[in-house]
XYZ file of C-alpha atoms in Angstrom:
545
model
C -180.654 -74.440 27.153
C -178.501 -77.467 26.497
C -178.108 -78.971 23.062
C -178.741 -82.433 24.509
C -182.537 -82.201 24.492
C -184.077 -85.094 22.585
C -184.962 -84.106 19.035
C -187.345 -86.499 17.290
C -187.190 -84.996 13.820
C -184.591 -84.295 11.151
C -183.605 -81.098 9.302
C -185.105 -82.275 6.054
C -188.430 -82.840 7.817
C -188.525 -79.361 9.312
C -187.469 -77.847 5.984
C -190.587 -79.250 4.299
C -192.928 -76.429 5.244
C -196.467 -75.987 4.003
C -197.177 -72.283 3.534
C -200.779 -72.856 2.439
C -203.296 -70.857 4.477
C -205.232 -72.998 6.976
C -208.925 -73.686 6.511
C -209.843 -72.026 9.833
C -210.590 -68.309 9.826
C -207.846 -66.292 11.466
C -210.233 -65.046 14.136
C -210.563 -68.587 15.542
C -208.310 -68.568 18.621
C -208.357 -72.288 19.435
C -204.925 -73.816 20.122
C -204.442 -77.554 20.611
C -201.562 -77.325 23.074
C -201.240 -81.090 23.405
C -200.669 -81.420 19.668
C -198.272 -78.460 19.718
C -195.771 -79.886 22.213
C -192.273 -78.647 21.466
C -193.616 -75.242 20.479
C -194.503 -73.696 23.840
C -192.774 -72.978 27.145
C -193.677 -74.061 30.658
C -195.581 -71.611 32.832
C -193.867 -69.650 35.607
C -193.512 -71.524 38.884
C -195.412 -70.149 41.861
C -192.268 -69.786 43.987
C -190.721 -67.300 41.542
C -193.977 -65.417 40.960
C -194.471 -64.964 44.698
C -190.878 -63.857 45.220
C -191.392 -61.071 42.677
C -194.821 -60.079 44.074
C -196.429 -60.953 40.768
C -199.973 -62.287 40.308
C -200.077 -66.034 40.950
C -202.591 -68.368 39.256
C -205.079 -70.053 41.591
C -203.760 -73.441 40.466
C -200.444 -74.613 39.093
C -201.006 -75.095 35.396
C -199.273 -76.416 32.326
C -200.253 -74.834 29.007
C -201.886 -78.101 27.888
C -204.184 -78.052 30.954
C -207.754 -76.891 30.532
C -207.824 -74.726 33.679
C -205.091 -72.055 33.915
C -206.210 -70.749 37.297
C -207.113 -67.272 36.076
C -208.629 -64.789 38.523
C -212.397 -64.301 38.261
C -211.970 -60.721 37.057
C -209.272 -61.596 34.498
C -211.100 -59.830 31.658
C -211.397 -56.607 33.629
C -207.679 -56.765 34.500
C -206.629 -57.244 30.860
C -208.855 -54.518 29.425
C -207.916 -52.029 32.143
C -204.235 -52.887 31.605
C -204.616 -52.309 27.869
C -206.367 -48.985 28.473
C -203.567 -47.773 30.747
C -200.928 -48.708 28.212
C -202.762 -47.009 25.372
C -202.834 -43.862 27.492
C -199.194 -44.188 28.545
C -197.587 -45.285 25.264
C -198.607 -43.168 22.302
C -196.606 -45.565 20.125
C -198.951 -48.447 21.006
C -202.028 -46.588 19.778
C -200.164 -45.565 16.636
C -199.125 -49.187 16.010
C -202.737 -50.302 16.488
C -204.098 -47.764 13.973
C -201.606 -47.353 11.133
C -200.940 -50.886 9.870
C -202.294 -51.305 6.302
C -201.618 -55.096 6.101
C -199.199 -54.615 3.222
C -197.362 -57.816 4.148
C -193.857 -56.362 3.894
C -193.051 -58.039 7.214
C -194.702 -61.374 6.482
C -191.711 -63.370 5.256
C -189.167 -61.547 7.444
C -189.948 -63.423 10.665
C -187.827 -66.504 11.281
C -190.724 -68.197 13.056
C -193.027 -67.803 10.054
C -190.288 -68.970 7.694
C -189.628 -71.996 9.891
C -193.230 -72.912 10.711
C -195.450 -71.695 7.879
C -198.000 -70.635 10.515
C -199.686 -67.412 9.287
C -200.128 -66.168 12.861
C -196.347 -66.021 13.114
C -196.329 -63.312 10.490
C -195.566 -60.123 12.449
C -198.615 -58.435 10.954
C -200.837 -61.298 12.107
C -199.241 -61.586 15.524
C -200.002 -57.906 16.110
C -203.508 -58.486 14.761
C -204.181 -60.834 17.677
C -204.014 -57.788 19.941
C -205.362 -55.337 17.393
C -208.595 -57.327 17.066
C -209.318 -56.783 20.787
C -208.334 -53.132 20.512
C -210.816 -52.696 17.650
C -213.648 -54.300 19.591
C -213.085 -52.237 22.732
C -211.765 -48.911 21.444
C -213.071 -48.271 17.907
C -216.560 -47.402 16.770
C -216.316 -49.632 13.704
C -215.275 -52.603 15.803
C -218.066 -52.116 18.334
C -220.732 -51.903 15.602
C -219.453 -54.228 12.878
C -217.459 -56.719 14.938
C -215.904 -59.591 13.003
C -216.586 -57.858 9.683
C -213.804 -55.370 10.465
C -211.552 -57.844 12.263
C -212.787 -57.190 15.808
C -213.009 -60.013 18.356
C -214.351 -60.492 21.841
C -211.776 -61.108 24.553
C -212.112 -64.726 25.696
C -209.974 -67.186 27.645
C -209.112 -68.869 24.344
C -207.822 -65.537 23.029
C -205.584 -65.221 26.101
C -204.232 -68.716 25.499
C -203.659 -67.798 21.837
C -201.685 -64.752 23.007
C -199.601 -66.952 25.287
C -198.797 -69.322 22.428
C -197.873 -66.737 19.782
C -196.375 -63.883 21.804
C -193.983 -66.419 23.280
C -193.046 -67.323 19.720
C -191.587 -63.868 19.185
C -187.982 -63.232 20.145
C -188.412 -59.455 19.956
C -185.592 -59.389 17.392
C -187.182 -56.480 15.460
C -186.197 -57.771 12.009
C -189.760 -57.150 10.854
C -189.469 -53.495 11.856
C -186.552 -52.993 9.464
C -188.853 -53.762 6.547
C -192.071 -52.114 7.790
C -192.757 -48.962 5.717
C -194.498 -47.431 8.744
C -191.878 -48.440 11.289
C -194.234 -50.539 13.407
C -192.207 -52.193 16.151
C -193.740 -55.612 16.714
C -191.257 -56.267 19.513
C -192.822 -53.434 21.523
C -196.272 -54.944 20.918
C -194.956 -58.305 22.140
C -193.521 -56.706 25.269
C -196.822 -55.018 26.110
C -198.898 -58.173 25.534
C -196.537 -60.116 27.789
C -197.073 -57.446 30.434
C -200.834 -57.946 30.147
C -200.508 -61.721 30.412
C -198.303 -61.362 33.486
C -201.025 -59.314 35.210
C -203.238 -62.402 35.311
C -200.440 -64.832 36.177
C -199.589 -66.037 32.671
C -195.784 -65.892 32.532
C -193.226 -68.440 31.392
C -190.744 -69.957 33.788
C -187.593 -69.265 31.771
C -188.296 -65.576 32.317
C -189.683 -65.255 35.848
C -187.226 -67.658 37.508
C -184.118 -65.946 36.031
C -185.609 -62.600 37.093
C -186.249 -63.909 40.619
C -182.705 -65.285 40.768
C -181.315 -61.933 39.665
C -183.121 -60.197 42.508
C -182.045 -62.772 45.063
C -178.355 -63.227 44.201
C -177.535 -60.672 41.502
C -177.455 -63.078 38.542
C -179.991 -65.122 36.630
C -178.392 -68.455 37.535
C -178.897 -67.866 41.247
C -175.192 -68.182 42.088
C -174.205 -66.767 45.481
C -171.449 -64.103 45.708
C -168.857 -66.582 46.938
C -169.719 -68.799 43.962
C -169.058 -65.924 41.561
C -165.722 -65.242 43.268
C -164.696 -68.911 43.201
C -165.592 -69.244 39.530
C -163.593 -66.180 38.482
C -160.568 -67.255 40.507
C -160.771 -70.785 39.094
C -160.857 -69.294 35.584
C -157.756 -67.237 36.415
C -155.928 -70.438 37.416
C -157.110 -72.074 34.211
C -155.870 -69.076 32.221
C -152.420 -69.369 33.809
C -152.262 -73.067 32.963
C -153.144 -72.384 29.317
C -151.013 -69.272 28.716
C -148.315 -69.361 31.389
C -149.354 -65.860 32.517
C -150.465 -65.290 36.103
C -153.199 -62.680 36.461
C -155.097 -60.999 39.253
C -158.900 -60.868 39.187
C -160.126 -57.751 41.031
C -163.490 -58.363 42.708
C -165.500 -55.680 44.552
C -162.469 -53.390 44.373
C -163.357 -49.919 45.606
C -161.837 -46.985 43.767
C -161.171 -48.853 40.513
C -161.521 -46.706 37.406
C -163.864 -49.072 35.584
C -166.692 -51.398 36.667
C -166.853 -54.333 34.256
C -170.191 -56.079 33.861
C -170.718 -59.234 31.832
C -173.431 -61.888 31.544
C -173.080 -64.483 34.296
C -172.930 -67.247 31.690
C -169.417 -66.014 30.831
C -168.090 -67.485 34.055
C -170.412 -70.484 34.378
C -171.016 -71.938 30.922
C -169.385 -73.033 27.666
C -168.588 -71.719 25.130
C -168.985 -68.409 27.007
C -166.078 -69.370 29.283
C -163.519 -68.924 26.510
C -164.770 -65.372 25.985
C -164.121 -64.782 29.692
C -160.532 -65.955 29.235
C -160.252 -63.465 26.376
C -161.396 -60.679 28.706
C -158.718 -61.714 31.203
C -155.988 -61.635 28.558
C -156.951 -58.206 27.240
C -157.419 -56.478 30.587
C -154.179 -57.887 31.997
C -152.121 -56.913 28.963
C -153.311 -53.298 28.859
C -153.179 -52.953 32.648
C -156.795 -51.837 32.943
C -157.764 -50.628 36.417
C -161.111 -52.404 36.701
C -163.234 -54.552 38.980
C -165.867 -57.253 38.843
C -168.841 -57.098 41.202
C -170.525 -59.948 43.042
C -173.627 -57.764 43.429
C -173.987 -56.590 39.833
C -172.926 -60.035 38.635
C -175.348 -60.217 35.716
C -175.240 -58.012 32.655
C -178.315 -59.604 31.124
C -181.686 -58.160 32.072
C -184.459 -60.735 31.770
C -186.880 -57.997 32.765
C -186.800 -56.947 29.097
C -188.833 -60.067 28.295
C -191.365 -59.485 31.056
C -192.303 -55.830 31.566
C -190.992 -52.276 31.594
C -191.258 -52.210 35.386
C -189.127 -55.337 35.685
C -186.454 -53.868 33.380
C -186.209 -50.854 35.654
C -186.089 -52.893 38.852
C -183.221 -55.052 37.592
C -181.314 -52.240 35.926
C -181.044 -50.201 39.111
C -178.303 -52.429 40.541
C -175.825 -51.349 37.843
C -175.691 -47.717 38.936
C -176.059 -48.619 42.608
C -172.946 -50.766 42.467
C -171.002 -48.232 40.391
C -171.729 -45.655 43.075
C -170.848 -47.992 45.958
C -167.517 -48.961 44.421
C -166.682 -45.394 43.405
C -165.749 -46.144 39.786
C -165.528 -43.512 37.045
C -167.438 -45.335 34.309
C -168.807 -48.724 33.261
C -167.588 -51.189 30.632
C -169.851 -53.987 29.425
C -168.988 -57.377 27.938
C -170.483 -59.507 25.193
C -174.238 -59.787 25.677
C -177.346 -59.137 23.650
C -180.388 -58.053 25.635
C -177.997 -56.505 28.165
C -177.112 -53.970 25.508
C -180.615 -53.261 24.297
C -181.539 -52.278 27.851
C -178.418 -50.176 28.406
C -178.553 -48.516 25.003
C -182.301 -47.868 24.660
C -183.836 -47.788 28.127
C -181.202 -47.097 30.780
C -180.911 -43.333 30.387
C -184.662 -42.808 30.870
C -185.362 -45.470 33.488
C -182.889 -44.168 36.052
C -181.713 -40.621 36.649
C -178.490 -39.741 34.856
C -175.649 -40.806 37.170
C -173.922 -37.518 37.960
C -171.401 -39.384 40.119
C -169.944 -41.030 36.976
C -167.762 -39.440 34.287
C -168.078 -39.526 30.517
C -166.160 -42.709 29.611
C -162.576 -42.102 28.514
C -160.166 -44.873 27.601
C -157.188 -44.743 29.974
C -155.102 -46.440 27.279
C -155.829 -44.368 24.148
C -157.395 -41.226 25.576
C -160.474 -41.661 23.390
C -163.583 -40.054 24.881
C -166.695 -42.130 24.170
C -168.981 -39.137 23.946
C -171.924 -41.165 22.638
C -172.037 -42.784 26.117
C -172.423 -39.418 27.843
C -175.937 -40.260 29.061
C -175.467 -43.833 30.284
C -171.726 -43.674 31.165
C -171.380 -47.195 29.778
C -169.290 -48.432 26.837
C -169.486 -51.708 24.904
C -166.342 -53.804 24.957
C -166.340 -54.092 21.148
C -166.024 -50.299 20.916
C -163.290 -50.293 23.537
C -161.264 -53.089 21.886
C -161.660 -51.714 18.354
C -160.295 -48.411 19.655
C -157.269 -50.181 21.168
C -156.518 -51.897 17.859
C -156.963 -48.702 15.852
C -154.406 -46.931 18.050
C -151.957 -49.843 17.935
C -152.057 -50.392 21.687
C -152.049 -54.197 21.565
C -149.919 -56.663 19.617
C -151.758 -59.320 17.677
C -150.796 -62.470 15.806
C -153.842 -63.455 13.740
C -152.109 -66.673 12.610
C -152.898 -68.065 16.047
C -156.495 -68.335 14.826
C -155.601 -70.015 11.535
C -157.109 -73.306 12.728
C -160.440 -71.474 12.698
C -162.429 -70.228 9.713
C -164.869 -67.981 11.552
C -168.079 -66.406 10.408
C -169.993 -63.802 12.390
C -173.585 -63.779 13.597
C -174.862 -60.247 14.195
C -176.711 -60.770 17.465
C -180.012 -58.921 17.110
C -179.725 -56.515 20.018
C -176.117 -55.308 19.605
C -176.590 -55.110 15.833
C -180.149 -54.007 15.031
C -180.903 -52.272 18.318
C -177.495 -50.735 18.988
C -175.870 -50.388 15.577
C -172.694 -52.316 16.445
C -172.006 -53.529 12.917
C -168.466 -52.462 12.059
C -166.627 -52.738 15.392
C -166.843 -56.532 15.760
C -165.857 -57.015 12.120
C -162.916 -54.644 12.500
C -161.739 -56.679 15.479
C -162.156 -60.012 13.701
C -160.362 -58.813 10.581
C -157.396 -57.914 12.778
C -157.293 -61.093 14.856
C -158.244 -63.691 12.224
C -156.889 -64.420 8.747
C -159.794 -66.565 7.541
C -162.895 -64.560 8.466
C -165.831 -65.090 6.066
C -169.265 -63.467 5.899
C -172.604 -65.216 5.575
C -174.946 -64.137 2.718
C -175.657 -60.407 2.657
C -179.396 -60.674 3.342
C -178.745 -62.579 6.596
C -176.301 -60.223 8.335
C -175.960 -56.680 9.677
C -179.361 -54.921 9.962
C -180.943 -57.877 8.148
C -179.495 -60.437 10.532
C -181.602 -63.459 11.351
C -182.265 -64.254 14.993
C -180.952 -67.347 16.774
C -184.602 -68.305 17.277
C -184.230 -68.604 21.060
C -183.996 -65.089 22.457
C -186.442 -63.118 24.630
C -186.628 -65.910 27.213
C -187.327 -68.763 24.776
C -183.979 -70.563 25.152
C -185.254 -73.573 27.046
C -185.591 -77.247 26.141
C -189.330 -77.890 26.183
C -189.807 -75.709 23.075
C -186.919 -77.223 21.120
C -188.932 -77.812 17.950
C -189.949 -74.155 17.843
C -186.352 -73.065 18.489
C -184.985 -75.169 15.653
C -187.741 -74.099 13.278
C -187.168 -70.454 14.164
C -183.420 -70.963 13.817
C -183.696 -72.454 10.312
C -182.815 -69.213 8.436
C -179.725 -68.629 10.558
C -178.787 -72.309 10.443
C -179.116 -72.367 6.655
C -176.808 -69.365 6.304
C -174.244 -71.040 8.557
C -174.438 -74.224 6.524
C -173.913 -72.175 3.353
C -170.546 -70.806 4.514
C -169.664 -74.177 5.996
C -170.140 -75.856 2.621
C -168.699 -73.045 0.473
C -165.986 -71.522 2.694
C -165.174 -74.299 5.183
C -166.406 -72.148 8.088
C -165.982 -74.081 11.316
C -166.919 -71.605 14.059
C -169.827 -69.186 14.418
C -168.878 -66.115 16.486
C -171.322 -63.766 18.198
C -171.635 -61.160 20.969
C -174.594 -62.484 22.937
C -174.797 -64.812 25.919
C -178.149 -66.262 24.839
C -176.730 -66.896 21.359
C -173.745 -68.716 22.832
C -176.124 -70.851 24.887
C -178.581 -71.697 22.110
C -176.598 -71.596 18.847
C -174.722 -74.847 19.643
C -178.009 -76.768 19.412
C -178.893 -74.907 16.213
C -175.505 -75.622 14.627
C -175.587 -79.265 15.697
C -178.931 -79.566 13.920
C -178.515 -77.402 10.811
C -174.721 -77.293 10.310
C -173.098 -80.167 12.260
C -169.415 -79.597 12.942
C -169.592 -75.819 13.354
C -168.578 -74.624 16.826
C -169.808 -71.461 18.580
C -167.648 -68.809 20.246
C -167.208 -65.162 21.140
C -165.314 -62.310 19.510
C -163.006 -61.840 22.486
C -162.092 -65.499 22.493
C -160.442 -64.803 19.157
C -158.841 -61.660 20.629
C -157.412 -63.706 23.487
C -155.994 -66.258 21.074
C -154.274 -63.634 18.912
C -153.056 -61.365 21.714
C -149.276 -61.364 22.212
C -148.845 -60.873 25.946
C -145.772 -59.407 27.589
C -143.551 -62.164 29.001
C -145.606 -65.030 27.641
C -143.961 -68.381 26.833
C -144.445 -69.847 23.354
C -148.142 -70.366 22.759
C -148.983 -73.819 21.461
C -152.729 -73.930 22.108
C -155.680 -71.599 21.926
C -157.852 -70.715 24.922
C -159.774 -73.976 24.451
C -156.556 -75.939 24.813
C -156.690 -76.918 21.139
C -153.348 -76.925 19.274
C -152.593 -73.952 17.077
C -152.020 -74.571 13.383
C -148.568 -76.077 12.990
C -148.481 -77.081 16.681
C -150.543 -80.228 16.335
C -147.804 -82.284 17.968
C -149.008 -80.835 21.287
C -152.158 -82.915 21.014
C -150.126 -86.063 20.374
C -147.913 -85.328 23.356
């Protein structure tokens, strides 16, 4: 997910997009994968597929190979899988039947905007599945075939699915504008499930999932590695702030289990958000613990299948029960929060051993978390600020002019729109918003979510990220914005490449990095730098020294 991947094109070249319809009929499934390099992801490695007991192709394949090693009965597997899902998910059958091709979603997808490919229109992407549904499950499709948009299921159709359903980040922006409420992200999830049943997965999903099963986090870091990283960060925090802190790990009987994406303690710029967590929890005296078992808030199962979501999610409650905590607090992550907010309460039994979350600092009862027993850190921090429980000096962030990217899952899927802004308005003096049609419910995706944040598909990522990158460049040019803040680990990993390409000079950071900068801690010496070690405004002599 690094920003160092070689990019052989320039922004002005990507921005010249031809939206003319192609000469081929849309029912033609042929994809020239060799010519489309930079727009698809590598297939899942056999080692990870076997570890997860998933179907393994007969041969190792790359998407530009002719033979993908499909089982002989692949067609039977796909059609039976589709039948089961139509029976299980009433929403899928509704989505297949009610679309009227009005086109309200067409120009809402960042991948269509950035590529001009009609099959990246949400309506057309869904049509790739709907055409098979018509042929197999509707009378009109069986009799009239292509005339009513029905197609036979072929290997080329499967390869077309692989190409386009891994050009969907499941951001759900299209659903905001659909007059019928069709959720294309759910269609994408179900098609990916079908592809996985014949061994067609991508590696940047199945390997993180396998790592999460093996070690508890998607990076595959062992428990002692997690412990060492957190303790190293605590030493770093003391060097920067002059405040010595304790980092509770696997502490039984703590009031709160804190879960964050593993990137927060292994990657930049996530690391500075971690230091912000440390500052806040130490200052308020929160009785909490980290876990080396539940060491990953993100759930890559969301990008693979419903079964995989459930399998990965189980460790959260299991660890909460083992440690004997009262409730769970979650850090800055995107897909972590879609799973916890929309799936957790129905995938596992309600945890009767946990209590309805109640802030030990303000006394606020987070009643909306009664089912899951889990609260988002933005809610928790906004509540602290509202009750005046922490002292803040927003001038410590005056060297930043931040803007805020509404990460798709916390914003669109969870409705966290006001809390992060309330926090930023209290910890920053120079906060600016991007254009109205690119934020809040209308926010544009980073272009790299849902398991697409790898390097081999960099062209697709930068094309898909063009709408967000253009909005960032707008506030950079008009408001001198110099840092893009967000609440998503994938965003923090992939937005640096996007900003380097579309708005060079804009950094990427987290909301609680800004909190950590502004927080006045009891007994602290004079602060001269921020959590990145950069001099505060008016303290530039530190850098010279």
